[in-house]
Amino acid sequence: MPEDGAVVTAGPLTPPPDSAGTPADDRAYHHSLAEDVQGMVLATLVASLGLAVFAQGGLMIGGMAGVSFLLHYALGWNFGLLFVLVNLPFYWIAVRRMGWEFTLKTFLAVGACGLLSDLLPRWAGWSHMTGLYSALVGGALCGLGVLFFIRHRASLGGVGVLAVYLQRERGISAGKVQLAFDTVLMVAAFFVLSPAKVLYSAVGAVVLSLVLMFNHRPHRYMGV
């Protein structure tokens, strides 16, 4: 422990059990059940609203949600169902590398966000939304939702699982991993969306990544 009393931790997300030396100090770093529930609910509401804003603007977002949007626009299939299906292969990685708690929370997060994203247009409508507004607000909301999920040991699956693992184990910025995948995805989007929509979608993906890069850094927030 440094002279200033700050706890030295072994990873950006999860401090080791003996990091502070006492069970009481260790418990101080863990969210209670009530804190986890409210955090997951708020994250779901924020992230699903962001996804619905993207859908309203006819745009896409990065990660496996972006893959789901592209398939939704190209094939006309239900976005929520696609979002759940494309994330299935990543749960194996999540179980092996991040544990059952993270995996189960992520499974619930993906399912809930997919369902709410499909239901929100039935509950609230927008008379007009520009592509730029959809990109900026949708990207910011999705970024905040992902950030909230990460802080409660969950994610929106897919690339998010890989990004969180790499930041936890290798110290690689989750935002940078997400941004690299999104760049490739945006190139593929030109085969499905108009250039203007791809451009706005790229803006939204950058906004999401910036939210993570500025707010999700090693040792800045240690609640698990």
PDB file of C-alpha atoms in Angstrom:
ATOM      1  CA  MET A   1       0.000   0.000   0.000  1.00  0.00           C
ATOM      2  CA  PRO A   2       1.445   3.434  -0.930  1.00  0.00           C
ATOM      3  CA  GLU A   3       2.196   6.008   1.750  1.00  0.00           C
ATOM      4  CA  ASP A   4      -0.880   8.037   0.806  1.00  0.00           C
ATOM      5  CA  GLY A   5      -3.118   5.078   1.735  1.00  0.00           C
ATOM      6  CA  ALA A   6      -4.410   4.331  -1.775  1.00  0.00           C
ATOM      7  CA  VAL A   7      -5.092   0.673  -2.475  1.00  0.00           C
ATOM      8  CA  VAL A   8      -2.898  -0.911  -5.139  1.00  0.00           C
ATOM      9  CA  THR A   9      -4.923  -3.237  -7.364  1.00  0.00           C
ATOM     10  CA  ALA A  10      -3.931  -5.917  -9.821  1.00  0.00           C
ATOM     11  CA  GLY A  11      -6.312  -5.103 -12.657  1.00  0.00           C
ATOM     12  CA  PRO A  12      -8.452  -2.310 -14.097  1.00  0.00           C
ATOM     13  CA  LEU A  13     -11.772  -3.857 -13.102  1.00  0.00           C
ATOM     14  CA  THR A  14     -11.373  -6.345 -10.306  1.00  0.00           C
ATOM     15  CA  PRO A  15      -9.192  -5.842  -7.224  1.00  0.00           C
ATOM     16  CA  PRO A  16      -7.753  -9.029  -5.693  1.00  0.00           C
ATOM     17  CA  PRO A  17      -9.436 -10.323  -2.501  1.00  0.00           C
ATOM     18  CA  ASP A  18      -6.497  -9.298  -0.336  1.00  0.00           C
ATOM     19  CA  SER A  19      -5.856  -5.939  -1.970  1.00  0.00           C
ATOM     20  CA  ALA A  20      -6.565  -3.928   1.142  1.00  0.00           C
ATOM     21  CA  GLY A  21      -5.634  -6.558   3.663  1.00  0.00           C
ATOM     22  CA  THR A  22      -8.929  -6.834   5.545  1.00  0.00           C
ATOM     23  CA  PRO A  23     -12.330  -8.378   4.716  1.00  0.00           C
ATOM     24  CA  ALA A  24     -14.041  -5.099   5.603  1.00  0.00           C
ATOM     25  CA  ASP A  25     -11.936  -3.130   3.127  1.00  0.00           C
ATOM     26  CA  ASP A  26     -12.467  -5.791   0.473  1.00  0.00           C
ATOM     27  CA  ARG A  27     -16.257  -5.623   0.872  1.00  0.00           C
ATOM     28  CA  ALA A  28     -16.113  -1.870   0.373  1.00  0.00           C
ATOM     29  CA  TYR A  29     -15.087  -2.493  -3.255  1.00  0.00           C
ATOM     30  CA  HIS A  30     -18.051  -4.737  -4.071  1.00  0.00           C
ATOM     31  CA  HIS A  31     -21.536  -3.689  -5.087  1.00  0.00           C
ATOM     32  CA  SER A  32     -24.369  -4.996  -2.976  1.00  0.00           C
ATOM     33  CA  LEU A  33     -27.223  -6.937  -4.593  1.00  0.00           C
ATOM     34  CA  ALA A  34     -29.459  -3.849  -4.476  1.00  0.00           C
ATOM     35  CA  GLU A  35     -26.734  -1.725  -6.077  1.00  0.00           C
ATOM     36  CA  ASP A  36     -26.239  -4.299  -8.825  1.00  0.00           C
ATOM     37  CA  VAL A  37     -29.969  -4.535  -9.550  1.00  0.00           C
ATOM     38  CA  GLN A  38     -30.514  -0.791  -9.795  1.00  0.00           C
ATOM     39  CA  GLY A  39     -27.332  -0.403 -11.845  1.00  0.00           C
ATOM     40  CA  MET A  40     -28.359  -3.101 -14.305  1.00  0.00           C
ATOM     41  CA  VAL A  41     -31.880  -1.685 -14.636  1.00  0.00           C
ATOM     42  CA  LEU A  42     -30.612   1.848 -15.271  1.00  0.00           C
ATOM     43  CA  ALA A  43     -27.996   0.569 -17.733  1.00  0.00           C
ATOM     44  CA  THR A  44     -30.671  -1.357 -19.624  1.00  0.00           C
ATOM     45  CA  LEU A  45     -32.963   1.673 -19.837  1.00  0.00           C
ATOM     46  CA  VAL A  46     -30.179   3.962 -21.051  1.00  0.00           C
ATOM     47  CA  ALA A  47     -28.640   1.528 -23.539  1.00  0.00           C
ATOM     48  CA  SER A  48     -31.973   0.407 -25.021  1.00  0.00           C
ATOM     49  CA  LEU A  49     -33.026   4.036 -25.471  1.00  0.00           C
ATOM     50  CA  GLY A  50     -29.777   4.682 -27.319  1.00  0.00           C
ATOM     51  CA  LEU A  51     -30.366   1.693 -29.591  1.00  0.00           C
ATOM     52  CA  ALA A  52     -33.936   2.841 -30.257  1.00  0.00           C
ATOM     53  CA  VAL A  53     -32.654   6.311 -31.197  1.00  0.00           C
ATOM     54  CA  PHE A  54     -30.267   4.739 -33.692  1.00  0.00           C
ATOM     55  CA  ALA A  55     -33.062   2.644 -35.158  1.00  0.00           C
ATOM     56  CA  GLN A  56     -35.313   5.699 -35.444  1.00  0.00           C
ATOM     57  CA  GLY A  57     -32.634   7.470 -37.461  1.00  0.00           C
ATOM     58  CA  GLY A  58     -32.120   4.416 -39.681  1.00  0.00           C
ATOM     59  CA  LEU A  59     -28.538   4.173 -38.440  1.00  0.00           C
ATOM     60  CA  MET A  60     -26.421   1.454 -36.892  1.00  0.00           C
ATOM     61  CA  ILE A  61     -24.045   1.293 -33.979  1.00  0.00           C
ATOM     62  CA  GLY A  62     -20.800  -0.588 -33.494  1.00  0.00           C
ATOM     63  CA  GLY A  63     -20.168  -4.012 -32.022  1.00  0.00           C
ATOM     64  CA  MET A  64     -22.525  -6.934 -32.391  1.00  0.00           C
ATOM     65  CA  ALA A  65     -25.431  -4.520 -32.075  1.00  0.00           C
ATOM     66  CA  GLY A  66     -24.173  -3.039 -35.346  1.00  0.00           C
ATOM     67  CA  VAL A  67     -24.068  -6.479 -36.935  1.00  0.00           C
ATOM     68  CA  SER A  68     -27.641  -7.004 -35.743  1.00  0.00           C
ATOM     69  CA  PHE A  69     -28.726  -3.657 -37.203  1.00  0.00           C
ATOM     70  CA  LEU A  70     -27.175  -4.491 -40.573  1.00  0.00           C
ATOM     71  CA  LEU A  71     -28.936  -7.865 -40.679  1.00  0.00           C
ATOM     72  CA  HIS A  72     -32.166  -6.184 -39.566  1.00  0.00           C
ATOM     73  CA  TYR A  73     -31.979  -3.605 -42.363  1.00  0.00           C
ATOM     74  CA  ALA A  74     -30.859  -6.121 -45.000  1.00  0.00           C
ATOM     75  CA  LEU A  75     -33.196  -9.004 -44.134  1.00  0.00           C
ATOM     76  CA  GLY A  76     -36.033  -7.331 -42.230  1.00  0.00           C
ATOM     77  CA  TRP A  77     -35.676  -9.664 -39.273  1.00  0.00           C
ATOM     78  CA  ASN A  78     -36.445  -8.614 -35.707  1.00  0.00           C
ATOM     79  CA  PHE A  79     -33.529  -6.655 -34.212  1.00  0.00           C
ATOM     80  CA  GLY A  80     -33.955  -7.948 -30.668  1.00  0.00           C
ATOM     81  CA  LEU A  81     -33.874 -11.587 -31.762  1.00  0.00           C
ATOM     82  CA  LEU A  82     -30.847 -11.003 -33.989  1.00  0.00           C
ATOM     83  CA  PHE A  83     -29.058  -9.218 -31.149  1.00  0.00           C
ATOM     84  CA  VAL A  84     -29.482 -12.252 -28.905  1.00  0.00           C
ATOM     85  CA  LEU A  85     -28.462 -14.754 -31.603  1.00  0.00           C
ATOM     86  CA  VAL A  86     -25.269 -13.043 -32.808  1.00  0.00           C
ATOM     87  CA  ASN A  87     -24.025 -12.803 -29.230  1.00  0.00           C
ATOM     88  CA  LEU A  88     -24.401 -16.515 -28.443  1.00  0.00           C
ATOM     89  CA  PRO A  89     -20.876 -17.582 -29.530  1.00  0.00           C
ATOM     90  CA  PHE A  90     -19.282 -15.017 -27.203  1.00  0.00           C
ATOM     91  CA  TYR A  91     -20.792 -16.448 -24.039  1.00  0.00           C
ATOM     92  CA  TRP A  92     -18.331 -19.330 -24.214  1.00  0.00           C
ATOM     93  CA  ILE A  93     -15.484 -16.812 -24.058  1.00  0.00           C
ATOM     94  CA  ALA A  94     -17.225 -14.955 -21.281  1.00  0.00           C
ATOM     95  CA  VAL A  95     -17.621 -18.081 -19.123  1.00  0.00           C
ATOM     96  CA  ARG A  96     -14.003 -19.154 -19.576  1.00  0.00           C
ATOM     97  CA  ARG A  97     -12.406 -15.744 -19.175  1.00  0.00           C
ATOM     98  CA  MET A  98     -14.795 -13.590 -17.138  1.00  0.00           C
ATOM     99  CA  GLY A  99     -16.729 -16.090 -15.007  1.00  0.00           C
ATOM    100  CA  TRP A 100     -20.352 -17.088 -14.596  1.00  0.00           C
ATOM    101  CA  GLU A 101     -21.458 -13.892 -12.855  1.00  0.00           C
ATOM    102  CA  PHE A 102     -20.277 -11.703 -15.726  1.00  0.00           C
ATOM    103  CA  THR A 103     -21.728 -14.113 -18.300  1.00  0.00           C
ATOM    104  CA  LEU A 104     -25.187 -14.337 -16.731  1.00  0.00           C
ATOM    105  CA  LYS A 105     -25.396 -10.581 -16.251  1.00  0.00           C
ATOM    106  CA  THR A 106     -24.336 -10.047 -19.859  1.00  0.00           C
ATOM    107  CA  PHE A 107     -26.896 -12.564 -21.117  1.00  0.00           C
ATOM    108  CA  LEU A 108     -29.634 -10.710 -19.219  1.00  0.00           C
ATOM    109  CA  ALA A 109     -28.350  -7.333 -20.434  1.00  0.00           C
ATOM    110  CA  VAL A 110     -28.371  -8.385 -24.087  1.00  0.00           C
ATOM    111  CA  GLY A 111     -31.828  -9.929 -23.878  1.00  0.00           C
ATOM    112  CA  ALA A 112     -33.357  -7.011 -21.987  1.00  0.00           C
ATOM    113  CA  CYS A 113     -31.838  -4.355 -24.252  1.00  0.00           C
ATOM    114  CA  GLY A 114     -32.890  -6.208 -27.391  1.00  0.00           C
ATOM    115  CA  LEU A 115     -36.456  -6.565 -26.115  1.00  0.00           C
ATOM    116  CA  LEU A 116     -36.779  -2.968 -24.921  1.00  0.00           C
ATOM    117  CA  SER A 117     -35.277  -1.596 -28.144  1.00  0.00           C
ATOM    118  CA  ASP A 118     -38.047  -3.325 -30.090  1.00  0.00           C
ATOM    119  CA  LEU A 119     -40.783  -2.250 -27.649  1.00  0.00           C
ATOM    120  CA  LEU A 120     -39.826   1.410 -27.206  1.00  0.00           C
ATOM    121  CA  PRO A 121     -41.285   2.556 -30.573  1.00  0.00           C
ATOM    122  CA  ARG A 122     -44.662   1.238 -29.369  1.00  0.00           C
ATOM    123  CA  TRP A 123     -44.438   3.239 -26.151  1.00  0.00           C
ATOM    124  CA  ALA A 124     -42.887   6.487 -27.404  1.00  0.00           C
ATOM    125  CA  GLY A 125     -42.767   8.069 -30.827  1.00  0.00           C
ATOM    126  CA  TRP A 126     -40.645  10.714 -32.537  1.00  0.00           C
ATOM    127  CA  SER A 127     -42.156  12.957 -35.180  1.00  0.00           C
ATOM    128  CA  HIS A 128     -38.741  13.961 -36.536  1.00  0.00           C
ATOM    129  CA  MET A 129     -35.126  13.049 -35.846  1.00  0.00           C
ATOM    130  CA  THR A 130     -32.143  14.064 -37.959  1.00  0.00           C
ATOM    131  CA  GLY A 131     -29.313  11.694 -38.696  1.00  0.00           C
ATOM    132  CA  LEU A 132     -26.768  13.813 -36.822  1.00  0.00           C
ATOM    133  CA  TYR A 133     -28.920  14.052 -33.695  1.00  0.00           C
ATOM    134  CA  SER A 134     -29.556  10.308 -33.806  1.00  0.00           C
ATOM    135  CA  ALA A 135     -25.820   9.647 -34.089  1.00  0.00           C
ATOM    136  CA  LEU A 136     -24.754  11.992 -31.289  1.00  0.00           C
ATOM    137  CA  VAL A 137     -27.485  11.198 -28.775  1.00  0.00           C
ATOM    138  CA  GLY A 138     -27.719   7.498 -29.628  1.00  0.00           C
ATOM    139  CA  GLY A 139     -23.958   7.087 -29.395  1.00  0.00           C
ATOM    140  CA  ALA A 140     -23.772   8.925 -26.076  1.00  0.00           C
ATOM    141  CA  LEU A 141     -26.631   6.943 -24.545  1.00  0.00           C
ATOM    142  CA  CYS A 142     -25.249   3.606 -25.722  1.00  0.00           C
ATOM    143  CA  GLY A 143     -21.813   4.549 -24.448  1.00  0.00           C
ATOM    144  CA  LEU A 144     -23.187   5.439 -21.028  1.00  0.00           C
ATOM    145  CA  GLY A 145     -25.211   2.224 -20.951  1.00  0.00           C
ATOM    146  CA  VAL A 146     -22.148   0.117 -21.755  1.00  0.00           C
ATOM    147  CA  LEU A 147     -20.157   2.023 -19.125  1.00  0.00           C
ATOM    148  CA  PHE A 148     -22.821   1.328 -16.482  1.00  0.00           C
ATOM    149  CA  PHE A 149     -22.884  -2.360 -17.437  1.00  0.00           C
ATOM    150  CA  ILE A 150     -19.101  -2.648 -17.184  1.00  0.00           C
ATOM    151  CA  ARG A 151     -19.123  -1.058 -13.745  1.00  0.00           C
ATOM    152  CA  HIS A 152     -21.511  -3.776 -12.589  1.00  0.00           C
ATOM    153  CA  ARG A 153     -19.512  -6.625 -14.179  1.00  0.00           C
ATOM    154  CA  ALA A 154     -21.586  -6.995 -17.329  1.00  0.00           C
ATOM    155  CA  SER A 155     -21.537  -5.857 -20.951  1.00  0.00           C
ATOM    156  CA  LEU A 156     -23.651  -5.842 -24.082  1.00  0.00           C
ATOM    157  CA  GLY A 157     -21.941  -8.993 -25.252  1.00  0.00           C
ATOM    158  CA  GLY A 158     -19.932  -9.722 -28.363  1.00  0.00           C
ATOM    159  CA  VAL A 159     -17.007  -7.404 -28.883  1.00  0.00           C
ATOM    160  CA  GLY A 160     -17.779  -5.845 -25.502  1.00  0.00           C
ATOM    161  CA  VAL A 161     -16.886  -9.141 -23.808  1.00  0.00           C
ATOM    162  CA  LEU A 162     -13.559  -9.236 -25.645  1.00  0.00           C
ATOM    163  CA  ALA A 163     -12.912  -5.545 -24.965  1.00  0.00           C
ATOM    164  CA  VAL A 164     -13.545  -5.843 -21.223  1.00  0.00           C
ATOM    165  CA  TYR A 165     -11.374  -8.957 -21.020  1.00  0.00           C
ATOM    166  CA  LEU A 166      -8.473  -7.286 -22.850  1.00  0.00           C
ATOM    167  CA  GLN A 167      -8.651  -4.215 -20.631  1.00  0.00           C
ATOM    168  CA  ARG A 168      -8.857  -6.332 -17.493  1.00  0.00           C
ATOM    169  CA  GLU A 169      -6.035  -8.716 -18.393  1.00  0.00           C
ATOM    170  CA  ARG A 170      -3.822  -6.733 -20.787  1.00  0.00           C
ATOM    171  CA  GLY A 171      -4.549  -3.102 -19.963  1.00  0.00           C
ATOM    172  CA  ILE A 172      -5.712  -2.382 -23.528  1.00  0.00           C
ATOM    173  CA  SER A 173      -8.355   0.337 -23.686  1.00  0.00           C
ATOM    174  CA  ALA A 174     -11.841  -1.126 -24.166  1.00  0.00           C
ATOM    175  CA  GLY A 175     -12.731   1.900 -26.265  1.00  0.00           C
ATOM    176  CA  LYS A 176      -9.839   1.319 -28.670  1.00  0.00           C
ATOM    177  CA  VAL A 177     -10.783  -2.336 -29.177  1.00  0.00           C
ATOM    178  CA  GLN A 178     -14.362  -1.316 -29.867  1.00  0.00           C
ATOM    179  CA  LEU A 179     -13.253   1.396 -32.281  1.00  0.00           C
ATOM    180  CA  ALA A 180     -11.090  -1.005 -34.326  1.00  0.00           C
ATOM    181  CA  PHE A 181     -13.957  -3.456 -34.794  1.00  0.00           C
ATOM    182  CA  ASP A 182     -16.369  -0.652 -35.608  1.00  0.00           C
ATOM    183  CA  THR A 183     -14.107   0.636 -38.370  1.00  0.00           C
ATOM    184  CA  VAL A 184     -14.315  -2.691 -40.189  1.00  0.00           C
ATOM    185  CA  LEU A 185     -18.056  -2.858 -39.574  1.00  0.00           C
ATOM    186  CA  MET A 186     -18.637   0.589 -41.041  1.00  0.00           C
ATOM    187  CA  VAL A 187     -16.885  -0.424 -44.247  1.00  0.00           C
ATOM    188  CA  ALA A 188     -19.259  -3.376 -44.559  1.00  0.00           C
ATOM    189  CA  ALA A 189     -22.201  -1.054 -43.918  1.00  0.00           C
ATOM    190  CA  PHE A 190     -21.705   0.632 -47.310  1.00  0.00           C
ATOM    191  CA  PHE A 191     -23.183  -2.491 -48.889  1.00  0.00           C
ATOM    192  CA  VAL A 192     -26.427  -2.048 -46.920  1.00  0.00           C
ATOM    193  CA  LEU A 193     -26.892   1.644 -46.037  1.00  0.00           C
ATOM    194  CA  SER A 194     -26.531   4.885 -47.930  1.00  0.00           C
ATOM    195  CA  PRO A 195     -23.192   6.729 -47.586  1.00  0.00           C
ATOM    196  CA  ALA A 196     -24.860   9.463 -45.512  1.00  0.00           C
ATOM    197  CA  LYS A 197     -26.276   6.960 -43.034  1.00  0.00           C
ATOM    198  CA  VAL A 198     -22.935   5.173 -42.794  1.00  0.00           C
ATOM    199  CA  LEU A 199     -21.254   8.500 -42.077  1.00  0.00           C
ATOM    200  CA  TYR A 200     -23.708   9.343 -39.308  1.00  0.00           C
ATOM    201  CA  SER A 201     -23.382   5.806 -37.948  1.00  0.00           C
ATOM    202  CA  ALA A 202     -19.606   6.219 -37.817  1.00  0.00           C
ATOM    203  CA  VAL A 203     -20.071   9.459 -35.870  1.00  0.00           C
ATOM    204  CA  GLY A 204     -22.244   7.601 -33.381  1.00  0.00           C
ATOM    205  CA  ALA A 205     -19.675   4.809 -33.019  1.00  0.00           C
ATOM    206  CA  VAL A 206     -16.941   7.357 -32.349  1.00  0.00           C
ATOM    207  CA  VAL A 207     -19.087   9.062 -29.703  1.00  0.00           C
ATOM    208  CA  LEU A 208     -19.702   5.716 -27.986  1.00  0.00           C
ATOM    209  CA  SER A 209     -15.997   4.881 -28.021  1.00  0.00           C
ATOM    210  CA  LEU A 210     -15.047   8.312 -26.684  1.00  0.00           C
ATOM    211  CA  VAL A 211     -17.448   7.887 -23.766  1.00  0.00           C
ATOM    212  CA  LEU A 212     -15.644   4.653 -22.851  1.00  0.00           C
ATOM    213  CA  MET A 213     -12.151   6.000 -23.480  1.00  0.00           C
ATOM    214  CA  PHE A 214     -12.672   9.054 -21.279  1.00  0.00           C
ATOM    215  CA  ASN A 215     -14.615   7.382 -18.494  1.00  0.00           C
ATOM    216  CA  HIS A 216     -13.459   3.756 -18.294  1.00  0.00           C
ATOM    217  CA  ARG A 217      -9.799   3.725 -17.294  1.00  0.00           C
ATOM    218  CA  PRO A 218      -7.709   1.460 -15.043  1.00  0.00           C
ATOM    219  CA  HIS A 219      -7.895   2.350 -11.321  1.00  0.00           C
ATOM    220  CA  ARG A 220     -10.393   5.143 -11.880  1.00  0.00           C
ATOM    221  CA  TYR A 221     -13.385   3.130 -10.750  1.00  0.00           C
ATOM    222  CA  MET A 222     -13.026  -0.126  -8.866  1.00  0.00           C
ATOM    223  CA  GLY A 223     -16.590  -1.146  -7.922  1.00  0.00           C
ATOM    224  CA  VAL A 224     -17.331  -4.731  -8.985  1.00  0.00           C
TER     225      VAL A 224
END
